[in-house]
Amino acid sequence: MPLSYSSTVVLQTRLPAMRRLLLWMVLLLTCSRPLHASSWNELPLLFGQGGNRQQITLQTRQLDVERVEIFSPLYGVDQNPTAGHWQVNPTVPSGITVQPKAKQGGFHWIQARQERGSSVIVASTVHYFSEPAPSPRTMLQQPKAELEIIPMPLPREFARYRAGEEWSFLLRFRQQPLTNAIVHFHSEQEIQKRLSSDGNGMVRIRFPEKFSLPESHNGAPSAKPTSGRHDRLPLIRFALLAEHVADGREYQTTFSQSYAPDPYFDKSLASGAGFALLGMLCATPLLRRPKPVPARP
Amino acid sequence: MNSPFWNLGRLRRTVQILLLLLTVYGGLLVGPYLADKLSTAFPSLSCIYDQQNSAYCVLRPLQHQLNHRVGESIARLGEVTLEAFRPLLFTFLSFFAFFIVLNKAFCGWVCPLGTVQEMLYRLGRRLGLVAHALVPPRLYQLRAGKWLLLFLLVFLLPLLAGLGMIPGIAGDPYCQICPARLITTLLTASTEEMAVSTQGGLAFAFAAIRNLLFGFTLVAALTVRQPFCRICPMLALHAIFRRFSLLQLVKTPHDNCGHCSLCTRACPMDIPEISGKDPQRAFSEDCTLCGRCAEFCPNDQVISLRFGPMTLFASSKHYFSHRSRTEKPDGTPRLCTEREKPGNQPP
């Protein structure tokens, strides 16, 4: 529809002001990041890409990593602040390779850090190396970054996060629990949840029941079952994201891991109960009292 | 042990129940991580699949290390080093650190599966069900079963899986079929180990066998003492090391031996050798050091439980007369009215 004379005049007279407004809007959009990433692909992530009991290869995404730090279960156990803590080269194109030191196994906390101006982004994950090690409890309690999402607890060595299960995480800033703060759950299947920390900084997350087999897509490939596991379960990556502003700086942190389907995935409880009943039936002849043998005349 | 309330049987039952609680739910006490556990090479069936346990059964790391360390190391030709055997050595050492103290008492006093089977047998006695004792030659045939399971499922198949000769799911075949996996997880109100794979293949077969064994054990235990223990590879593993522990069953032959056979009737494993004249054979490969033979031996100092030079418990005429007032050697409780009847006095 052609513009009328009056509307053309209005446009011509107000154009500089509108242009300025538009320019401001564009500037605002480009300079300020959204409060949280709106999709899985926008999250700053550190994720394992494969490994074995001796090493793991990690990749980062949406991060210009300055340093990658590793914290072994020895971190914080003795007074030496460098024990159980080291850095690796983050600029390897094939991925960041992390190996435990001196055959020290157990859960290792791995985090990548990016600082730009007033923005600090830390992406973290954990990996288990199967060698004897102290409990990761002390290492988890120790501060490793300003803003942290700490699993409370981590799944056991022979377990993992599973669909439908509820797990707790502690959100803390400079060692203090961050109460009533927002934490975003994202899965690689674009399931999102908005959660809030309670009065103790704890966030309780129920992993989504819905579990469809993951496919490799857009950057972070689907998690592969850890080498050596017999169950070969499909896994879905997830990340928790939190943000906090303090002293004029914006802190953002993610904790990423993967979760498995619920325990009954591809399984039948009814069939299992059926086999158990069959076993019981097989044993029932034992319950019969033997007939008394008649005495010989 | 001359208290009117306490006897060795009651003491053992109390210990069994406390240790059942500790092994099945103890994770709530000691913590969730591997490093928190009492041991990762525990000499009883404290199942790794129980998410709240306090210790891991030694059979799991044995299978795991034979599969992933030894087998895979041999498969990568030329990489067989002592390093591959280091975890296996540590597993045996951890196991032995416990075993040297309690010997096979881990079966008779600690094992949660053993405790559940004993409780079921007691229930069977209360319900008045028939009691079956296993006698030779069937008993001897069954004895071979535990050695076969130990060799095949704990040692051979995991090694073959590590070598890549059989599928990876057969890397821990004993854990796949162990009924303790079901019983202990069901005690934590988890039914997930009962679920059977719908994908067929070995996963289905293992789960089906596990459920069948579980169902069979549950009903059979009502009428046969310790049905699964007869073929348990843990008992076989214990049997290998039984002479290298401080706790021992010691027998001094007596003229009555071989006549009354009360000790064999009292034995939850129906061991006939215990009533024989040969003291060396009394501490049989099937013995679980429960001490019932000593409790029901009517002669002084014939059967005893010794810890090094110390006698912990020895049979005596006095103890036997008290003990047999409340229970028959086969485990059947004597009711008050029955006890008072003439002619029902202990033999």
Short mmCIF file of C-alpha atoms in Angstrom, two decimals, chain A residues 21-290:
data_model
loop_
_atom_site.label_atom_id
_atom_site.label_comp_id
_atom_site.label_asym_id
_atom_site.label_seq_id
_atom_site.Cartn_x
_atom_site.Cartn_y
_atom_site.Cartn_z
CA LEU A 21 16.61 5.04 18.30
CA LEU A 22 17.26 2.12 15.98
CA LEU A 23 20.97 2.58 16.37
CA TRP A 24 20.64 2.52 20.15
CA MET A 25 18.58 -0.63 20.01
CA VAL A 26 21.16 -2.35 17.81
CA LEU A 27 23.92 -1.23 20.14
CA LEU A 28 22.06 -2.51 23.18
CA LEU A 29 21.41 -5.85 21.56
CA THR A 30 25.01 -6.33 20.51
CA CYS A 31 26.67 -5.07 23.68
CA SER A 32 24.58 -6.79 26.26
CA ARG A 33 24.29 -10.57 26.41
CA PRO A 34 20.94 -12.09 27.21
CA LEU A 35 20.41 -13.05 30.87
CA HIS A 36 20.91 -16.66 29.92
CA ALA A 37 21.62 -18.60 26.80
CA SER A 38 18.36 -19.36 25.10
CA SER A 39 19.44 -22.64 23.56
CA TRP A 40 21.87 -25.51 24.07
CA ASN A 41 24.13 -24.28 21.30
CA GLU A 42 24.64 -20.88 22.92
CA LEU A 43 25.92 -22.26 26.21
CA PRO A 44 29.58 -21.87 27.08
CA LEU A 45 30.58 -25.50 27.62
CA LEU A 46 33.45 -27.78 28.44
CA PHE A 47 32.63 -31.36 27.55
CA GLY A 48 34.39 -34.69 27.29
CA GLN A 49 34.75 -36.07 23.82
CA GLY A 50 36.03 -39.49 24.63
CA GLY A 51 38.57 -41.07 26.84
CA ASN A 52 39.56 -44.03 28.87
CA ARG A 53 40.71 -44.75 32.38
CA GLN A 54 44.05 -43.02 31.74
CA GLN A 55 42.98 -39.85 29.93
CA ILE A 56 40.11 -37.78 28.61
CA THR A 57 39.89 -35.42 25.67
CA LEU A 58 37.76 -32.32 26.14
CA GLN A 59 36.39 -29.66 23.83
CA THR A 60 35.13 -26.21 24.62
CA ARG A 61 32.30 -24.33 22.95
CA GLN A 62 31.27 -20.65 23.01
CA LEU A 63 34.43 -19.94 24.94
CA ASP A 64 37.71 -18.27 24.14
CA VAL A 65 39.57 -20.20 26.78
CA GLU A 66 42.47 -18.62 28.59
CA ARG A 67 43.20 -21.45 30.93
CA VAL A 68 42.02 -24.93 31.76
CA GLU A 69 42.47 -26.02 35.36
CA ILE A 70 42.29 -29.48 36.82
CA PHE A 71 41.54 -30.27 40.45
CA SER A 72 42.16 -33.84 41.61
CA PRO A 73 40.67 -35.35 44.80
CA LEU A 74 43.93 -34.39 46.54
CA TYR A 75 43.06 -30.71 46.17
CA GLY A 76 42.53 -29.23 49.59
CA VAL A 77 43.33 -32.48 51.38
CA ASP A 78 46.69 -31.26 52.68
CA GLN A 79 47.97 -27.76 53.36
CA ASN A 80 49.92 -27.47 50.10
CA PRO A 81 47.69 -25.28 47.86
CA THR A 82 49.27 -26.62 44.67
CA ALA A 83 48.66 -30.28 45.52
CA GLY A 84 46.06 -31.75 43.22
CA HIS A 85 45.82 -28.60 41.08
CA TRP A 86 47.43 -27.94 37.70
CA GLN A 87 46.74 -26.37 34.33
CA VAL A 88 46.88 -27.72 30.79
CA ASN A 89 47.34 -26.07 27.41
CA PRO A 90 43.91 -24.99 26.16
CA THR A 91 44.96 -24.23 22.58
CA VAL A 92 45.28 -27.75 21.19
CA PRO A 93 43.07 -28.01 18.09
CA SER A 94 42.44 -31.72 18.54
CA GLY A 95 41.07 -31.13 22.01
CA ILE A 96 42.31 -30.64 25.54
CA THR A 97 43.84 -33.83 26.87
CA VAL A 98 43.75 -34.38 30.60
CA GLN A 99 45.60 -37.16 32.37
CA PRO A 100 45.68 -37.84 36.08
CA LYS A 101 48.99 -37.17 37.79
CA ALA A 102 51.05 -39.83 39.53
CA LYS A 103 48.38 -42.49 39.07
CA GLN A 104 45.99 -40.45 41.16
CA GLY A 105 42.52 -41.50 40.07
CA GLY A 106 39.04 -40.62 41.24
CA PHE A 107 36.87 -37.67 40.32
CA HIS A 108 38.73 -34.78 38.69
CA TRP A 109 37.12 -31.37 38.40
CA ILE A 110 38.03 -29.71 35.12
CA GLN A 111 37.19 -26.11 34.34
CA ALA A 112 37.85 -23.68 31.48
CA ARG A 113 37.95 -19.95 32.17
CA GLN A 114 37.44 -16.90 30.01
CA GLU A 115 37.82 -13.32 31.27
CA ARG A 116 36.93 -10.39 29.04
CA GLY A 117 36.53 -6.96 30.47
CA SER A 118 33.97 -7.23 33.20
CA SER A 119 32.80 -10.67 32.15
CA VAL A 120 34.05 -13.91 33.72
CA ILE A 121 32.85 -17.20 32.29
CA VAL A 122 33.77 -20.57 33.80
CA ALA A 123 32.66 -23.85 32.22
CA SER A 124 33.22 -26.97 34.31
CA THR A 125 32.76 -30.71 34.24
CA VAL A 126 34.00 -33.80 36.12
CA HIS A 127 35.66 -36.96 34.95
CA TYR A 128 36.34 -40.16 36.86
CA PHE A 129 39.69 -41.92 36.42
CA SER A 130 39.58 -45.47 37.73
CA GLU A 131 42.55 -45.58 40.05
CA PRO A 132 42.38 -45.52 43.83
CA ALA A 133 41.79 -42.02 45.17
CA PRO A 134 40.51 -40.16 48.20
CA SER A 135 36.87 -39.13 48.32
CA PRO A 136 36.18 -35.99 46.22
CA ARG A 137 34.30 -34.40 49.10
CA THR A 138 37.12 -32.05 50.19
CA MET A 139 38.00 -31.12 46.63
CA LEU A 140 34.37 -30.21 45.93
CA GLN A 141 34.20 -28.09 49.08
CA GLN A 142 37.27 -26.06 48.13
CA PRO A 143 36.71 -22.86 46.10
CA LYS A 144 37.77 -23.26 42.47
CA ALA A 145 36.08 -20.23 40.91
CA GLU A 146 34.00 -17.27 42.07
CA LEU A 147 30.62 -18.60 40.94
CA GLU A 148 30.23 -22.38 41.16
CA ILE A 149 27.62 -25.07 40.70
CA ILE A 150 28.73 -28.01 42.86
CA PRO A 151 27.12 -31.47 42.64
CA MET A 152 25.98 -32.60 46.09
CA PRO A 153 26.97 -35.37 45.78
CA LEU A 154 28.38 -36.64 42.50
CA PRO A 155 26.92 -39.93 41.29
CA ARG A 156 28.87 -42.92 42.60
CA GLU A 157 31.63 -44.35 40.47
CA PHE A 158 29.35 -47.08 39.12
CA ALA A 159 26.28 -44.90 38.78
CA ARG A 160 25.26 -41.84 36.82
CA TYR A 161 22.57 -39.22 36.57
CA ARG A 162 19.41 -40.82 35.19
CA ALA A 163 16.19 -39.59 33.67
CA GLY A 164 13.46 -39.08 36.22
CA GLU A 165 15.87 -38.92 39.18
CA GLU A 166 16.26 -35.90 41.43
CA TRP A 167 19.76 -34.64 42.23
CA SER A 168 21.01 -31.69 44.27
CA PHE A 169 23.53 -29.04 43.37
CA LEU A 170 24.93 -26.23 45.46
CA LEU A 171 25.09 -22.78 43.94
CA ARG A 172 27.68 -20.63 45.64
CA PHE A 173 29.47 -17.36 45.07
CA ARG A 174 32.82 -16.77 46.75
CA GLN A 175 32.19 -19.77 49.01
CA GLN A 176 28.82 -18.45 50.19
CA PRO A 177 25.57 -20.17 49.14
CA LEU A 178 23.66 -18.09 46.64
CA THR A 179 20.05 -18.13 47.77
CA ASN A 180 16.94 -17.66 45.65
CA ALA A 181 19.03 -17.41 42.49
CA ILE A 182 18.01 -18.70 39.09
CA VAL A 183 19.70 -21.77 37.60
CA HIS A 184 18.88 -22.89 34.08
CA PHE A 185 18.86 -26.52 33.03
CA HIS A 186 19.55 -27.24 29.37
CA SER A 187 19.82 -30.60 27.66
CA GLU A 188 21.21 -31.23 24.23
CA GLN A 189 17.71 -32.27 23.24
CA GLU A 190 16.64 -28.69 23.92
CA ILE A 191 14.78 -29.46 27.10
CA GLN A 192 15.02 -26.40 29.32
CA LYS A 193 14.03 -25.80 32.91
CA ARG A 194 14.24 -22.75 35.08
CA LEU A 195 15.06 -23.58 38.67
CA SER A 196 15.68 -21.60 41.79
CA SER A 197 18.10 -22.16 44.65
CA ASP A 198 16.60 -22.49 48.12
CA GLY A 199 17.60 -20.77 51.35
CA ASN A 200 20.76 -22.91 51.55
CA GLY A 201 21.77 -22.33 47.94
CA MET A 202 20.67 -25.84 46.98
CA VAL A 203 19.07 -26.48 43.61
CA ARG A 204 17.13 -29.70 43.16
CA ILE A 205 16.83 -30.96 39.64
CA ARG A 206 14.61 -33.73 38.40
CA PHE A 207 16.08 -34.94 35.14
CA PRO A 208 13.49 -35.03 32.37
CA GLU A 209 11.59 -38.30 32.08
CA LYS A 210 11.48 -37.98 28.33
CA PHE A 211 14.47 -39.72 26.83
CA SER A 212 14.91 -40.18 23.12
CA LEU A 213 18.12 -41.50 21.68
CA PRO A 214 20.55 -38.63 21.17
CA GLU A 215 22.09 -37.78 17.81
CA SER A 216 25.23 -35.87 17.06
CA HIS A 217 24.25 -32.34 16.26
CA ASN A 218 25.43 -28.79 16.28
CA GLY A 219 28.75 -28.63 17.97
CA ALA A 220 28.71 -30.81 21.03
CA PRO A 221 28.40 -34.39 19.91
CA SER A 222 26.30 -36.83 21.89
CA ALA A 223 28.02 -38.22 24.92
CA LYS A 224 29.39 -41.68 24.50
CA PRO A 225 29.23 -44.24 27.27
CA THR A 226 32.47 -44.30 29.20
CA SER A 227 34.89 -46.82 27.84
CA GLY A 228 34.81 -50.06 29.73
CA ARG A 229 31.24 -49.90 30.90
CA HIS A 230 29.24 -52.96 30.06
CA ASP A 231 25.82 -51.38 29.91
CA ARG A 232 26.53 -49.16 26.88
CA LEU A 233 23.66 -46.88 27.70
CA PRO A 234 22.85 -43.96 25.46
CA LEU A 235 23.59 -40.68 27.20
CA ILE A 236 22.25 -37.15 26.85
CA ARG A 237 24.38 -34.14 27.70
CA PHE A 238 23.02 -31.52 30.04
CA ALA A 239 24.33 -28.30 31.49
CA LEU A 240 23.38 -26.10 34.40
CA LEU A 241 23.89 -22.40 33.96
CA ALA A 242 23.94 -19.65 36.57
CA GLU A 243 24.77 -15.95 36.44
CA HIS A 244 25.59 -13.40 39.06
CA VAL A 245 26.64 -9.76 39.03
CA ALA A 246 28.87 -8.41 41.77
CA ASP A 247 31.31 -5.50 42.08
CA GLY A 248 30.51 -4.42 38.55
CA ARG A 249 31.51 -7.80 37.08
CA GLU A 250 29.30 -10.37 35.45
CA TYR A 251 29.98 -13.96 36.42
CA GLN A 252 28.61 -16.86 34.45
CA THR A 253 29.20 -20.52 35.17
CA THR A 254 28.13 -23.83 33.66
CA PHE A 255 28.43 -27.38 34.91
CA SER A 256 27.98 -30.01 32.24
CA GLN A 257 27.64 -33.77 32.42
CA SER A 258 25.44 -36.40 30.84
CA TYR A 259 22.49 -38.38 32.03
CA ALA A 260 21.33 -41.87 31.17
CA PRO A 261 17.84 -43.19 30.57
CA ASP A 262 15.76 -44.35 33.50
CA PRO A 263 16.63 -47.80 34.87
CA TYR A 264 13.77 -49.47 33.02
CA PHE A 265 14.82 -48.20 29.59
CA ASP A 266 14.69 -51.13 27.15
CA LYS A 267 13.82 -53.39 30.05
CA SER A 268 10.72 -55.14 31.29
CA LEU A 269 10.01 -55.41 34.98
CA ALA A 270 7.02 -57.67 34.33
CA SER A 271 9.20 -60.18 32.47
CA GLY A 272 11.72 -60.05 35.31
CA ALA A 273 8.99 -60.76 37.85
CA GLY A 274 7.79 -63.56 35.58
CA PHE A 275 11.20 -65.22 35.59
CA ALA A 276 11.42 -64.84 39.37
CA LEU A 277 8.01 -66.52 39.70
CA LEU A 278 9.14 -69.29 37.39
CA GLY A 279 12.17 -69.81 39.62
CA MET A 280 9.85 -70.01 42.62
CA LEU A 281 7.68 -72.55 40.84
CA CYS A 282 10.72 -74.67 40.07
CA ALA A 283 11.50 -74.80 43.79
CA THR A 284 7.97 -75.63 44.97
CA PRO A 285 8.43 -79.44 44.65
CA LEU A 286 10.92 -79.07 47.51
CA LEU A 287 8.09 -77.87 49.73
CA ARG A 288 6.17 -81.13 49.34
CA ARG A 289 6.45 -83.46 52.27
CA PRO A 290 7.82 -86.82 51.11
#
